[in-house]
Structure formats: C-alpha cells, structure tokens
Coordinates of C-alpha atoms and ligand atoms in Angstrom, one line a residue:
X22 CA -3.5 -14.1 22.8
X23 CA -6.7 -13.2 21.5
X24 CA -7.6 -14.5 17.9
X25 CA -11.1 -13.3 16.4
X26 CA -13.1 -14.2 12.9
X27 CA -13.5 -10.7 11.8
X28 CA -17.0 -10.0 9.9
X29 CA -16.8 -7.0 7.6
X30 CA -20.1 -7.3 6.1
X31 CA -23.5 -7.8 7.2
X32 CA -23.8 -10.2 4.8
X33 CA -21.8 -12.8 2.9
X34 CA -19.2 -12.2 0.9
X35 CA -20.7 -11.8 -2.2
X36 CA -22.8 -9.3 -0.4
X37 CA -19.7 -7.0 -0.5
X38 CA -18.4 -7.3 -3.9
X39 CA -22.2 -6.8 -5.3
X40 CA -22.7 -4.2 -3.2
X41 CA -19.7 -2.1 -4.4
X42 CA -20.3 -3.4 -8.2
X43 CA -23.5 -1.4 -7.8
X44 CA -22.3 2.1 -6.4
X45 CA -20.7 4.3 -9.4
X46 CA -17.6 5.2 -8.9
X47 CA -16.8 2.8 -6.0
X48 CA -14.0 2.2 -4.1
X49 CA -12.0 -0.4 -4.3
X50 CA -12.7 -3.4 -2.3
X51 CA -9.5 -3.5 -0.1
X52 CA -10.7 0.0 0.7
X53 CA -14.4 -1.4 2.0
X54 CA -12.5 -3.9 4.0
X55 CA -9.9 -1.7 6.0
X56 CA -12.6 1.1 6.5
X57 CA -14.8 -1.7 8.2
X58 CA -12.0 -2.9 10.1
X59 CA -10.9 0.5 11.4
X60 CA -14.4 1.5 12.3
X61 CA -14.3 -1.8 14.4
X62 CA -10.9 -1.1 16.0
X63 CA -11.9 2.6 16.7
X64 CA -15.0 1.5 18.6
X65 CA -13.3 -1.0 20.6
X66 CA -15.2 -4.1 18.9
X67 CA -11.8 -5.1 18.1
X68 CA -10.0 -5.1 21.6
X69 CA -6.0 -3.9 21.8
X70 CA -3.9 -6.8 21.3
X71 CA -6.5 -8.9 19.0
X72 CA -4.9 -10.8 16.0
X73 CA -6.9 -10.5 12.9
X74 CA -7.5 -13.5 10.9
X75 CA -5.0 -14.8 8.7
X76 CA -5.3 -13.4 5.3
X77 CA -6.5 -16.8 4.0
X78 CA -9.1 -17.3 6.4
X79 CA -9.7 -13.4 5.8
X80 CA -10.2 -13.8 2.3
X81 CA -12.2 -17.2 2.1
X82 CA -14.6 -15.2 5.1
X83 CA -15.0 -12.5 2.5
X84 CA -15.1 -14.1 -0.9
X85 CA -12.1 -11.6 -2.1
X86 CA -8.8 -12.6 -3.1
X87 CA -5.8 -12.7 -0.3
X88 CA -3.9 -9.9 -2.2
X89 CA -7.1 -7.9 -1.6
X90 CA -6.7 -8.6 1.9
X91 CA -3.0 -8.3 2.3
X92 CA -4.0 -4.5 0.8
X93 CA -6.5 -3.6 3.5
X94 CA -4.0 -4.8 6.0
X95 CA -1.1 -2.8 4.3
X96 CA -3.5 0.1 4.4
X97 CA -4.4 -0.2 7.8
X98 CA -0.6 -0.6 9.3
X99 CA 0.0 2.9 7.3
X100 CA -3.2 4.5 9.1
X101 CA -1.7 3.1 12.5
X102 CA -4.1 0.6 13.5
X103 CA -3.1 -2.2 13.4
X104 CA 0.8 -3.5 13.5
X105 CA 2.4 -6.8 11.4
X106 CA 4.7 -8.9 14.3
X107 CA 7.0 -11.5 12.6
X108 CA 5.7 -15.1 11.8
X109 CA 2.7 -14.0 14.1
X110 CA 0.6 -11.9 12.1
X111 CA -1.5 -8.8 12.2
X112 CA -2.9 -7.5 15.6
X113 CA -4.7 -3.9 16.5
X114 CA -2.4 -1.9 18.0
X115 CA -2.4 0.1 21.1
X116 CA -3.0 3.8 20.8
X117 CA -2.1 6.9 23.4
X118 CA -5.9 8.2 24.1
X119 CA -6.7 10.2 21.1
X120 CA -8.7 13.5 22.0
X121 CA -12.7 12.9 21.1
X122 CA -14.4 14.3 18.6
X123 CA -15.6 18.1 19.0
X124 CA -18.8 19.2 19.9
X125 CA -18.9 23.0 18.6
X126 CA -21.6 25.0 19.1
X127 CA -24.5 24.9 15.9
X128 CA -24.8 28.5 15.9
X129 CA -22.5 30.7 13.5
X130 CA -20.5 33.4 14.7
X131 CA -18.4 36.6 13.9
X132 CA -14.8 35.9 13.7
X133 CA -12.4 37.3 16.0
X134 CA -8.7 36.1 15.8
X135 CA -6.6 37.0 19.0
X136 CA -3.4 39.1 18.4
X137 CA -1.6 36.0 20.3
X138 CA -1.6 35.0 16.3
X139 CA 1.2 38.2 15.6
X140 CA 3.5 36.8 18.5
X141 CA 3.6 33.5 17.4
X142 CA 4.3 33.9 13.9
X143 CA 6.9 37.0 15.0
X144 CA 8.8 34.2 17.6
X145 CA 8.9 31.8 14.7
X146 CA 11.7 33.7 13.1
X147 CA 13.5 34.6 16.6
X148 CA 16.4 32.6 17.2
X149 CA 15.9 33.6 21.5
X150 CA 12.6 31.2 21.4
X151 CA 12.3 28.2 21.0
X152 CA 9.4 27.8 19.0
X153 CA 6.7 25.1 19.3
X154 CA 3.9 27.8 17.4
X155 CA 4.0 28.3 13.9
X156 CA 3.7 25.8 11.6
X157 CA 7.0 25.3 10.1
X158 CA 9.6 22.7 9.6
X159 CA 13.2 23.1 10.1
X160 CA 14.3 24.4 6.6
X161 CA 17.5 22.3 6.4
X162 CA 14.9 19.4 5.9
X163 CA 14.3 20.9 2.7
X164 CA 16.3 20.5 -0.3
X165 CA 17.3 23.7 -0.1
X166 CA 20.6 23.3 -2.3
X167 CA 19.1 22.0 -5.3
X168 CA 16.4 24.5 -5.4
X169 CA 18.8 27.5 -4.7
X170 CA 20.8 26.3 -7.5
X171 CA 17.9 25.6 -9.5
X172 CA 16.6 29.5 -9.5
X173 CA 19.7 30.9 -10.1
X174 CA 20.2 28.7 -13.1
X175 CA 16.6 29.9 -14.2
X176 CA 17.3 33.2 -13.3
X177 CA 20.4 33.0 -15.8
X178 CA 18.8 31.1 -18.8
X179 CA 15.0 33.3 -17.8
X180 CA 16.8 36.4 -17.5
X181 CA 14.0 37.9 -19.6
X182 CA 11.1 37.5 -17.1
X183 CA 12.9 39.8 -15.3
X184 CA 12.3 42.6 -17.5
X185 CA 8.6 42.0 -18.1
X186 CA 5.2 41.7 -16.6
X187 CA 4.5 38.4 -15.2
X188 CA 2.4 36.1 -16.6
X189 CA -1.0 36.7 -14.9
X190 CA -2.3 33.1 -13.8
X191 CA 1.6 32.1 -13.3
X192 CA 4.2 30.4 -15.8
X193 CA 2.5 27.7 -17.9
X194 CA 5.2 25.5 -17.2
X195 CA 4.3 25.5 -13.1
X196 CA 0.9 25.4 -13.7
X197 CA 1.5 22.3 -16.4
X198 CA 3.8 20.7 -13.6
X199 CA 1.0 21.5 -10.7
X200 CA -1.4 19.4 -13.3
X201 CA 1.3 16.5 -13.8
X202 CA 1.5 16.0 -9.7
X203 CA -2.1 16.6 -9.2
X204 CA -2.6 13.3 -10.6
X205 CA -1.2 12.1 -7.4
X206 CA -3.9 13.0 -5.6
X207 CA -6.2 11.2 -8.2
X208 CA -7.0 15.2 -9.6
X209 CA -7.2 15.7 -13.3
X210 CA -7.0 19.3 -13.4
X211 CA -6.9 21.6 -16.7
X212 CA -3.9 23.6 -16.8
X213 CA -5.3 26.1 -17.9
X214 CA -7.8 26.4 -15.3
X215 CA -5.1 26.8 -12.3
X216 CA -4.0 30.2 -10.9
X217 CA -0.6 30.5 -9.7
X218 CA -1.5 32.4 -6.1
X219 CA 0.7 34.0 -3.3
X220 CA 0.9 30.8 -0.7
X221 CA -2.6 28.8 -0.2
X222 CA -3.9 31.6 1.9
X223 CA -4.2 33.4 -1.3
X224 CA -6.2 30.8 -2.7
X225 CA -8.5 29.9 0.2
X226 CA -9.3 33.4 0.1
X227 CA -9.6 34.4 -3.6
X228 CA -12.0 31.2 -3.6
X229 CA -14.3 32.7 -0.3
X230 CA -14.3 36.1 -2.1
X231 CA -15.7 34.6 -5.2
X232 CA -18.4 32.8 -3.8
X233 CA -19.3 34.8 -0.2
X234 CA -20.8 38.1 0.1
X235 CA -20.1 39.7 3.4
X236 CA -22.2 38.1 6.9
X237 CA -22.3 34.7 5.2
X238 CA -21.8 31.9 6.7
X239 CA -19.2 29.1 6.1
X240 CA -18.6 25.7 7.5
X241 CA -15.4 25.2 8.7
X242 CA -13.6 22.0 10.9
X243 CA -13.8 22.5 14.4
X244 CA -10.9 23.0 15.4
X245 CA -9.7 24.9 12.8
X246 CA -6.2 26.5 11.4
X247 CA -6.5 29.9 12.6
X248 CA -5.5 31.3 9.0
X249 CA -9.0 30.4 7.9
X250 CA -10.4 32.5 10.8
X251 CA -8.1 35.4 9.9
X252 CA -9.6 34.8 6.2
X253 CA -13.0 34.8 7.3
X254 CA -13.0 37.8 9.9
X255 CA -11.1 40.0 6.6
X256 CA -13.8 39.3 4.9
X257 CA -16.7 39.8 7.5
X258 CA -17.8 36.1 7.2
X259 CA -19.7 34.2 10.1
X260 CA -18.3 30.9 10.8
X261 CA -20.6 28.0 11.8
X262 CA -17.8 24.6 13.3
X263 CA -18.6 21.4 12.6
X264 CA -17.7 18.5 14.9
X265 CA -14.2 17.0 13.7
X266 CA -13.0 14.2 14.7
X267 CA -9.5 13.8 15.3
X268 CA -8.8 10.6 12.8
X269 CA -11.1 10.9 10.3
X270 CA -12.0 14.6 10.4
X271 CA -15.0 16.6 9.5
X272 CA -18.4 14.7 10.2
X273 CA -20.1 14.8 7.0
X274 CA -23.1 14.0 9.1
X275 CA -23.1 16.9 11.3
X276 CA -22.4 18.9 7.7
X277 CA -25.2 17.9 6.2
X278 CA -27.4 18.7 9.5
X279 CA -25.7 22.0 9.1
X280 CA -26.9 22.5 5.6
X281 CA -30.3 21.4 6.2
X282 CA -30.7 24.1 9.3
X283 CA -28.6 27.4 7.9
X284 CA -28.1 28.6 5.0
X285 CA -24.3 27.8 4.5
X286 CA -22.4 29.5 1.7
X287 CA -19.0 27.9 1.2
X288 CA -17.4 25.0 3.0
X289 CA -13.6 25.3 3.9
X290 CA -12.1 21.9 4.7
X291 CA -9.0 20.5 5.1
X292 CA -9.8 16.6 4.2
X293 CA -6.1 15.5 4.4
X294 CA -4.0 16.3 7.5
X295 CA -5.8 18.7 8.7
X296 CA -4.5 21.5 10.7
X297 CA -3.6 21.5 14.2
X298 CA -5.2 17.7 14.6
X299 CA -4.0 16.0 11.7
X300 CA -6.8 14.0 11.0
X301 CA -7.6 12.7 7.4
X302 CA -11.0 11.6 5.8
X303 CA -11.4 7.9 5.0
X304 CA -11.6 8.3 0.8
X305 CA -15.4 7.3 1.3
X306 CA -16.3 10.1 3.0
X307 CA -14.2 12.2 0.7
X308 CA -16.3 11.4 -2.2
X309 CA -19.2 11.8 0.0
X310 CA -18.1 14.8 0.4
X311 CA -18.2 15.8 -3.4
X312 CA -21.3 14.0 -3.9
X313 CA -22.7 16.3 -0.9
X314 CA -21.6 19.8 -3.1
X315 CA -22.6 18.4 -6.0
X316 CA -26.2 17.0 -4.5
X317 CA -26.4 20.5 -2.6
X318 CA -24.8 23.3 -5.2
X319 CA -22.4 24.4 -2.6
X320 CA -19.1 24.8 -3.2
X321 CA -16.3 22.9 -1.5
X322 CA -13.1 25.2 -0.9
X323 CA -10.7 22.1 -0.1
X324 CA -7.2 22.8 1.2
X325 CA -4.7 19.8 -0.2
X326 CA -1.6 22.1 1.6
X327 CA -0.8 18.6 3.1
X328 CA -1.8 16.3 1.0
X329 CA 1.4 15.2 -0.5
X330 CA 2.6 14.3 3.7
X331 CA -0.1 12.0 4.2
X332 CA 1.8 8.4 5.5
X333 CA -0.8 6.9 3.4
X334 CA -1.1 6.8 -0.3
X335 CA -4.9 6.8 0.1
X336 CA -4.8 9.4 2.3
X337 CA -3.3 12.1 -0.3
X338 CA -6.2 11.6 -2.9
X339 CA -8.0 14.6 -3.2
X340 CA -12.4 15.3 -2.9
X341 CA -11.4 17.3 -6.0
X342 CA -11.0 13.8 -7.3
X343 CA -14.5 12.7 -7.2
X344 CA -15.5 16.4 -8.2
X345 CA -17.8 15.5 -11.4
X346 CA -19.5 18.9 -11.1
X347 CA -16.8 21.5 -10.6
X348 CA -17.8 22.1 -7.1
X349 CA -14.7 21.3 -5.5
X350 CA -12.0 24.1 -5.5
X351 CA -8.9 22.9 -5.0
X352 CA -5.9 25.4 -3.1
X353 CA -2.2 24.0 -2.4
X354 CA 0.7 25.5 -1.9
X355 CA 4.4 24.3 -1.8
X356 CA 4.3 26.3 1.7
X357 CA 5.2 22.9 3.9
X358 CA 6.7 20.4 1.5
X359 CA 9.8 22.4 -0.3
X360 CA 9.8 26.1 0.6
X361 CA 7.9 28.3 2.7
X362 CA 9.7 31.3 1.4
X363 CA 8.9 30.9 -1.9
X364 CA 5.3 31.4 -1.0
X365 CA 4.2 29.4 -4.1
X366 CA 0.8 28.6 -4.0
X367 CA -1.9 27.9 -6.7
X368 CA -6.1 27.0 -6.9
X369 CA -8.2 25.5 -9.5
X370 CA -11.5 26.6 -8.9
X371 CA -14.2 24.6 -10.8
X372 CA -17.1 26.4 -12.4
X373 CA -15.9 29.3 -10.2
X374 CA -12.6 29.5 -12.3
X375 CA -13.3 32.7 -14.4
X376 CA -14.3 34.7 -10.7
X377 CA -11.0 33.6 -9.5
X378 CA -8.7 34.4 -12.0
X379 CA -10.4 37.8 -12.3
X380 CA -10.5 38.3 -8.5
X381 CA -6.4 37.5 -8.8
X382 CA -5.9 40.1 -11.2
X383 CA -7.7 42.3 -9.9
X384 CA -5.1 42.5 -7.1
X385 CA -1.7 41.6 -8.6
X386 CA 0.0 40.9 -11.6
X387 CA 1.3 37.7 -10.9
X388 CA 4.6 36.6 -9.4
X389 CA 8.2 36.0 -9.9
X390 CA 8.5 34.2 -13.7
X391 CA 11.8 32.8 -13.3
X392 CA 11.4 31.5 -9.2
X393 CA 8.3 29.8 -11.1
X394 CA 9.9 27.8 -13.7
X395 CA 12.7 26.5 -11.6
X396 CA 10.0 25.2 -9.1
X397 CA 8.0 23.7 -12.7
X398 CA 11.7 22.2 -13.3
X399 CA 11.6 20.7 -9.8
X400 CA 8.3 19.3 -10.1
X401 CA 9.3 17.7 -13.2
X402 CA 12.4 16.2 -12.8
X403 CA 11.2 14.2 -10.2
X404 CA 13.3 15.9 -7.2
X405 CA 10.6 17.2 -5.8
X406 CA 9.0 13.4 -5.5
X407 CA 12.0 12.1 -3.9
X408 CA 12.5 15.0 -1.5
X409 CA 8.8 14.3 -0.3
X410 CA 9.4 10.6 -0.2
X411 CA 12.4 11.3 2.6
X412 CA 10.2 13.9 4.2
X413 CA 7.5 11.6 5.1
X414 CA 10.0 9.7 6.9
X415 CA 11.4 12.3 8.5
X416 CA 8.2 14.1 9.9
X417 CA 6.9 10.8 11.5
X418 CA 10.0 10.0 13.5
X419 CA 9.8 13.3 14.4
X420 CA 6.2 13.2 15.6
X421 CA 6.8 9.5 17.3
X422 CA 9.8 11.7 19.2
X423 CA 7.3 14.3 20.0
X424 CA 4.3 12.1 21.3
X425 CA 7.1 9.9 23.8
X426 CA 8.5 13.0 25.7
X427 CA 4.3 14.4 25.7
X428 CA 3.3 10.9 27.1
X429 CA 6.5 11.2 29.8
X430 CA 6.7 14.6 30.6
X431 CA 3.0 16.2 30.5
X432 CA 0.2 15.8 32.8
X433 CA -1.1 12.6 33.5
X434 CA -4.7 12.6 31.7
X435 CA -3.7 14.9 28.9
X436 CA -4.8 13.3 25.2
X437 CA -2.8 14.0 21.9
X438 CA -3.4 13.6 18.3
X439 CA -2.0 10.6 16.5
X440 CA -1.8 13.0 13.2
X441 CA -1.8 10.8 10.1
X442 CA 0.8 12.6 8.3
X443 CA 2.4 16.3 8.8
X444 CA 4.2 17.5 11.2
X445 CA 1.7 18.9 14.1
X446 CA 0.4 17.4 17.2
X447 CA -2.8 18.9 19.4
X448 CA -2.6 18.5 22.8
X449 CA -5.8 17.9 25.2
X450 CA -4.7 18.8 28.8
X451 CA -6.6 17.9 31.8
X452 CA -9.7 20.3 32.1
X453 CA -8.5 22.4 35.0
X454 CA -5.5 23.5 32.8
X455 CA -6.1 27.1 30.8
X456 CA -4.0 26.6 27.7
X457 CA -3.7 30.7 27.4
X458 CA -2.1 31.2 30.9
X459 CA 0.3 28.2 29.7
X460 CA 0.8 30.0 26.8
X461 CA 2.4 33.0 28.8
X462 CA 4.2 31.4 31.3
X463 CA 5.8 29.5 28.4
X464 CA 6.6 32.8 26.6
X465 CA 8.3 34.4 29.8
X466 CA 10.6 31.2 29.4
X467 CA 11.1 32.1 25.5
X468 CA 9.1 29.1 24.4
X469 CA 6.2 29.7 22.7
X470 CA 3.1 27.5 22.0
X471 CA -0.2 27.9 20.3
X472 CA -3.0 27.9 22.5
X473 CA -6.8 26.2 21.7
X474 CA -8.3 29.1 21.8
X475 CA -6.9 30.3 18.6
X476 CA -8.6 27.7 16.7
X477 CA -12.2 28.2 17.6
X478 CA -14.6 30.9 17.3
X479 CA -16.3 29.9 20.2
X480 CA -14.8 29.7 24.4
X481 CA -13.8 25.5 23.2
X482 CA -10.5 24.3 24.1
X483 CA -9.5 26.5 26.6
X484 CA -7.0 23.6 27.7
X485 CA -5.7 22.5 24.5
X486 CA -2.6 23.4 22.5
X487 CA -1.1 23.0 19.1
X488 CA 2.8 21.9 18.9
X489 CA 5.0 22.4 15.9
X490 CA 7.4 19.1 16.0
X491 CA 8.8 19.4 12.8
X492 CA 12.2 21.2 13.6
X493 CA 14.6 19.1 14.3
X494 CA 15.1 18.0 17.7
X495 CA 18.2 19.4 19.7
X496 CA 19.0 19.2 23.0
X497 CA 17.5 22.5 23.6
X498 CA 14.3 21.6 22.0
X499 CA 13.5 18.4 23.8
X500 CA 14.1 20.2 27.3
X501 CA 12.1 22.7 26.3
X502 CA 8.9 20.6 25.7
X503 CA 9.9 19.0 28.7
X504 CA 9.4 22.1 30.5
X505 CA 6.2 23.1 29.0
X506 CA 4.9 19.6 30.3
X507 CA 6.5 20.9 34.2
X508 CA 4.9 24.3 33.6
X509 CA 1.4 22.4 33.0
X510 CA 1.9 20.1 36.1
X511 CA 2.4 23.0 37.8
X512 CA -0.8 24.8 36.5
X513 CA -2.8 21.6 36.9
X514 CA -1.5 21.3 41.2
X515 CA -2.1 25.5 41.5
X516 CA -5.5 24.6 40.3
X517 CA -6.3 21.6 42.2
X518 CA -5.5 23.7 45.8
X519 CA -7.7 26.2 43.8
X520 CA -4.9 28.7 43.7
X521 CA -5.7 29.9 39.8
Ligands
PLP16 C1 -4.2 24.1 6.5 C2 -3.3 25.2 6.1 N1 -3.7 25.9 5.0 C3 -3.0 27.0 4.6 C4 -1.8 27.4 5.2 C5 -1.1 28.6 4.8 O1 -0.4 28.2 3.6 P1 0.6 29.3 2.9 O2 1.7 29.5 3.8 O3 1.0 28.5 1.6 O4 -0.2 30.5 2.6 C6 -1.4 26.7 6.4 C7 -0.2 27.1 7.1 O5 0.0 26.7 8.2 C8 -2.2 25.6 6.8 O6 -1.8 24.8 7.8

C-alpha cells in the first residue's frame, strides 16, 4: 500500500490561509485544499491506490483544522476521486479512462445543425425505439402525482387566470419561489428581475438576442448541446468552441485567449453538468469566470438547467453567484428535474434585464397562470427539494449501471465521461469507428443514439456519441445498449480489414 505526505501548497501552511485571507471574495479553505488535491490526482502525481494522509497529519501539514480537512475529503469522495475504505482511510480511486480535453478549432464558424436532431427528438416519444438520444428521464421518476394534483387544485382555487391575460414576466409567486431556490446555488436574484420563459431554450435565446447582432460570434463549450447550435444558426450567429474538458469543463484559459484574438460577443456556458459530457467547473474557476465578464464587459449567458443534479453541493453554486456586475445571465428551467412537459423555464438577465423582458413580450404574453402557481406551491413546500434529493440518487445508480455494461460490452479502447451529476454519458470510441454510420445501423435496429457530430460545428468527434441513461433500465434497454456496443465491434473489425 502506498502512503504519501501530500503537499497542497508551495509553501507552509500559513502560506495558504494568508494567501486566501488576501483574495476578496475567497473560497473557503477546504475548497483550496480539495481543488489542489484533485489537480494532483488528475495529473497522476497522486498514483491510483494512494492513501492520503490521515486527516491529523493532513491538518498539522497544513496549519488548518481537521474538520477543514475531513471537508475537502468529503468534497472530494462526492466529485469521485478519491474513495473512504473502513478503518483504512482515504485512497484516490481508480477511474475508467475519461475522454481528454477538446482541441476545437480557433476559428469561428456558421452553424449548421444536421436534421439527424428532428429524428432523435421524434424517436424520443416512439414507444417502437428504444431511445438512448434525447435528453430525457423516464417520467415516472418524477413526482408526477403530486404535481398533477397540485395543478388541478390550482386550477380549481386559480380558476380566474383562466379567463385573463397572463401575467407578462410569469406569476409573482413562481418567480418569488425561483428567488427562494436560487439561493441554493449561492444566487441572490431580484424577483422582480426574472422572466418566466417557455423551457431554458427560451431564455438562452432571448438572452443571445439581446446582446448579438446577426454574424457575431459567441463562445460556446466544445462539445456542446446541440440546442445552443440550433439557437445560434436561428439567429445567424458564428460560433467559435473552446477546448472543454470533460471534469472540469470550459478552459477559462483557452477563453480568455479567445477574447484577446476575436472579437467575441456573448459567451454561452454550461458551468454545472454540462451537456452531453457532464463536466462541472471547480467553484474557482466559476468565479474566475465572473471576474473574466466583469474584467472584459462581456456577458456570460450561463445555463444552470442542471445545477440542482450536481452530486456535489459545490458543484450546484452558480457563476451568477460571484456576478458583482450584472454580467452573468442566468437561464434554468424545470425541464430535467420535475417536468419536461410543463416547459417551465425562467432567466434573470443582469444589466440586460429590461432587453429581455421586452424581447419576451415582444413575442408572447406569458404562459399558463394557474400551471405557474402550483409549480411556485411546489417549490415552496419543499416537495420539490425532497423529490431532487431522491433524484440524485437515482440518476447516479443509473449512470454507474450505464458505464459497467459500456465498459463490458463496447469496444475495447472506447473512453466515457464520468459525468458529475445528470443523467448523460459521452462515449469516445476507438478512432476508426464513425459515430454517424453507428447512428444508422442503430436506427435500422429501432435504437437510436446521438452521434458527435451533432455537437460540434466543426468535422470533431466523428467517433463519439451521446447516451441518454436516465430511463429506467429494463430488460429491453440493457440489451439494447448491449447491442450498440456489438454494432461498434462490428464497425471497428469492418474497418480494421478496411471494409468501411
Ligand atoms: C444544457 C441544456 N440547456 C437547455 C436545454 C433545453 O431546456 P428546455 O427543455 O427547458 O428548453 C437542454 C435540454 O436538453 C440542455 O441540456
């Protein structure tokens, strides 16, 4: 067994509290400490298998209290690096290969999203496939009961909002309730500020609208959820990709090169499980993040559609949290925590607020009233908290189901996401294996996957797919992910005797 004195800090260990007594706004210390740690671990300075230091030793090494380090360790089991084994202690824990991070080109381009988009979506609602494609969950995981019976009890007692205009920027109730769980995500958000929108698409794209002007460019992750591409070509917007990495998401490195070298107009980010890899910003680089639009004038369109299924409690605080300037504009939607039906969605937009809301109204008068206060009613009660509380369960047992029958069944050499929350895992196949012609053999067999090249402006990830693993598993759907592993053995041999 391999035991190893861990140092976090250059210096000693007074260097680390001073130093984080001197930054405004700083993190808190058990934060530093796991960061440092999982940078270690992720760059293989801490080996597989190595037992950290006791927490005593930890915390004498460090100069910080042992409940400081029992935190950082706490945080670091919920990120999935490292793994508690009784009366031995903490050790780094083995991974499946993680793709790396993406290397999209520099250069922005037009947006083109393929019409494979329509047949996924369409198969998602098609009880002959078995669907793997869009992003849904199985909707008995919802608490579907309580909410049906909560709108027709608001439908009863609201009977009036029936019989009038909505309320433009939604019910003040919702939009009160969306401020109370905000705070979740460390966001203190004026009520009055939010828009209730149709889904986060909405949002997302009432934000680009108010601060784009057609052939602009905007940064986006790379890869990214094909909605923003379908937002961005609707719009005639160029997209430039930054590199993404598949743990901690968007380099704020390769950003800020992108900023210095084009002139970028809005940034579109997903800094909490982010779709199709799952991957969520450390909170440093979240605030770094803010800083950066602040620092920059450039707004920050962040996407928090996922926030509240991050395994980690750090992991759901917002950018919009550190958002001093208004720079940040926050879109979430209740789209894949309670009911994608409903189409709820909703965006505080910082100092671009007032274009919003007008930009909203210009095209719709708001939504249902009475659907609106039931969900407010939800959201207040608590249910909605609980439900989410049993979802995050849920969704990783049924990822951890998803990435054993990958790692059995697929070709050996394919890579897969380890998504920190969610319910989505990306799929890196061997090179010779073209993710679109898996795509159609797949269809023919009424299984349907999403293919790379959805997510990309660019020819990337030509052998990489997207899975949906949050319906349930059956019978029928374990066999059929089995067989899309067979179907890319099979494309990986044709290839090899050079037959595709
Ligand atoms: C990151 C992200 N944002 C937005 C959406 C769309 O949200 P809505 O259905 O609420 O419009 C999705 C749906 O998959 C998504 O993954």
């Amino acid at each position: 067994m391999l035991v190893v004195s861990v140092t976090v800090c250059a210096g000693t260990a007074a260097t680390l509290s001073a130093m984080m007594q001197a930054m405004n706004d700083s993190p808190p210390l058990y934060q530093v400490l796991a960061d440092r740690l999982e940078g270690l671990a992720r760059t293989g300075s801490l080996k597989i298998g190595t037992r950290l230091p006791s927490m005593r030793h930890h915390a004498q090494q460090q100069g910080v209290s042992i409940s400081t380090v029992l935190q950082a360790y706490r945080t670091l089991e919920d990120r999935g690096v490292i793994e508690a084994r009784p009366k031995s202690g903490f050790f780094v824990r083995p991974t499946r290969k993680a793709p790396q991070e993406s290397k999209p080109p520099a250069k922005p381009a037009m947006v083109e999203v393929r019409a494979i988009v329509d047949t996924v979506l369409r198969a998602a609602g098609d009880p002959r496939y078995i669907s793997f494609g869009a992003a849904q969950a199985s909707s008995d995981l919802y608490p579907n009961q309580r909410l049906r019976r909560g709108i027709a009890r608001s439908a009863q007692l609201h009977a009036e909002t029936i019989g009038r205009y909505p309320q433009l920027a939604g019910m003040i109730e919702l939009r009160q309730a969306i401020s109370h769980h905000a705070l979740s995500m460390g966001c203190d958000l004026d009520h009055r500020e939010i828009v209730v929108t149709h889904g986060c698409r909405e949002a997302i794209g009432l934000c680009l609208r108010a601060v784009t002007a057609p052939g602009d460019i905007v940064a986006i992750e790379s890869p990214a959820y094909f909605g923003f591409l379908q937002n961005l070509q609707s719009t005639s917007l160029r997209a430039v990709e930054i590199p993404t990495h598949p743990r901690t998401g968007m380099s704020l490195d390769a950003l800020e090169f992108a900023l210095d070298t084009q002139p970028v107009r809005a940034i579109v980010v997903v800094p909490t499980v982010s779709n199709p890899i799952g991957s969520t910003m450390p909170v440093t680089a979240k605030r770094r993040l803010a800083a950066l639009a602040a620092q920059r004038n450039i707004p920050v369109i962040e996407d928090v559609i996922c926030n509240d299924l991050a395994s980690s409690q750090e992991g759901r605080r917002a950018a919009k949290s550190f958002d001093r300037t208004g720079h940040v504009m926050i879109c979430g939607s209740f789209s894949k925590t309670l009911a994608p039906g409903l189409a709820v969605g909703w965006v505080e937009a910082g100092r671009w607020s007032r274009q919003v809301a007008e930009l909203k109204r210009a095209c719709s008068a708001g939504s249902v009233g009475f659907v609106e206060l039931a969900l407010a009613e939800m959201l207040d009660r608590g249910s909605y908290e609980q439900s989410l509380r049993r979802l995050r369960g849920i969704f990783a047992a049924q990822v951890a189901t998803g990435r054993q029958i990958i790692g059995d069944a697929f070709p050996k050499g394919t890579r897969m996401t380890d998504p920190s929350g969610g319910f989505f895992l990306r799929v890196e196949l061997p090179s010779g294996i073209d993710s679109i012609e898996l795509y159609k053999r797949c269809l023919a067999m009424q299984l349907v996957i999403v293919p790379g090249a959805l997510f990309t402006t660019s020819k990337r990830y030509q052998n990489c797919i997207r899975l949906n693993v949050g319906e349930r598993w059956s019978a029928a759907r374990i066999e059929g992910l089995k067989t899309i592993g067979r179907v890319a053995c099979e494309i990986m041999e044709e290839a090899s005797r050079g037959e595709t």
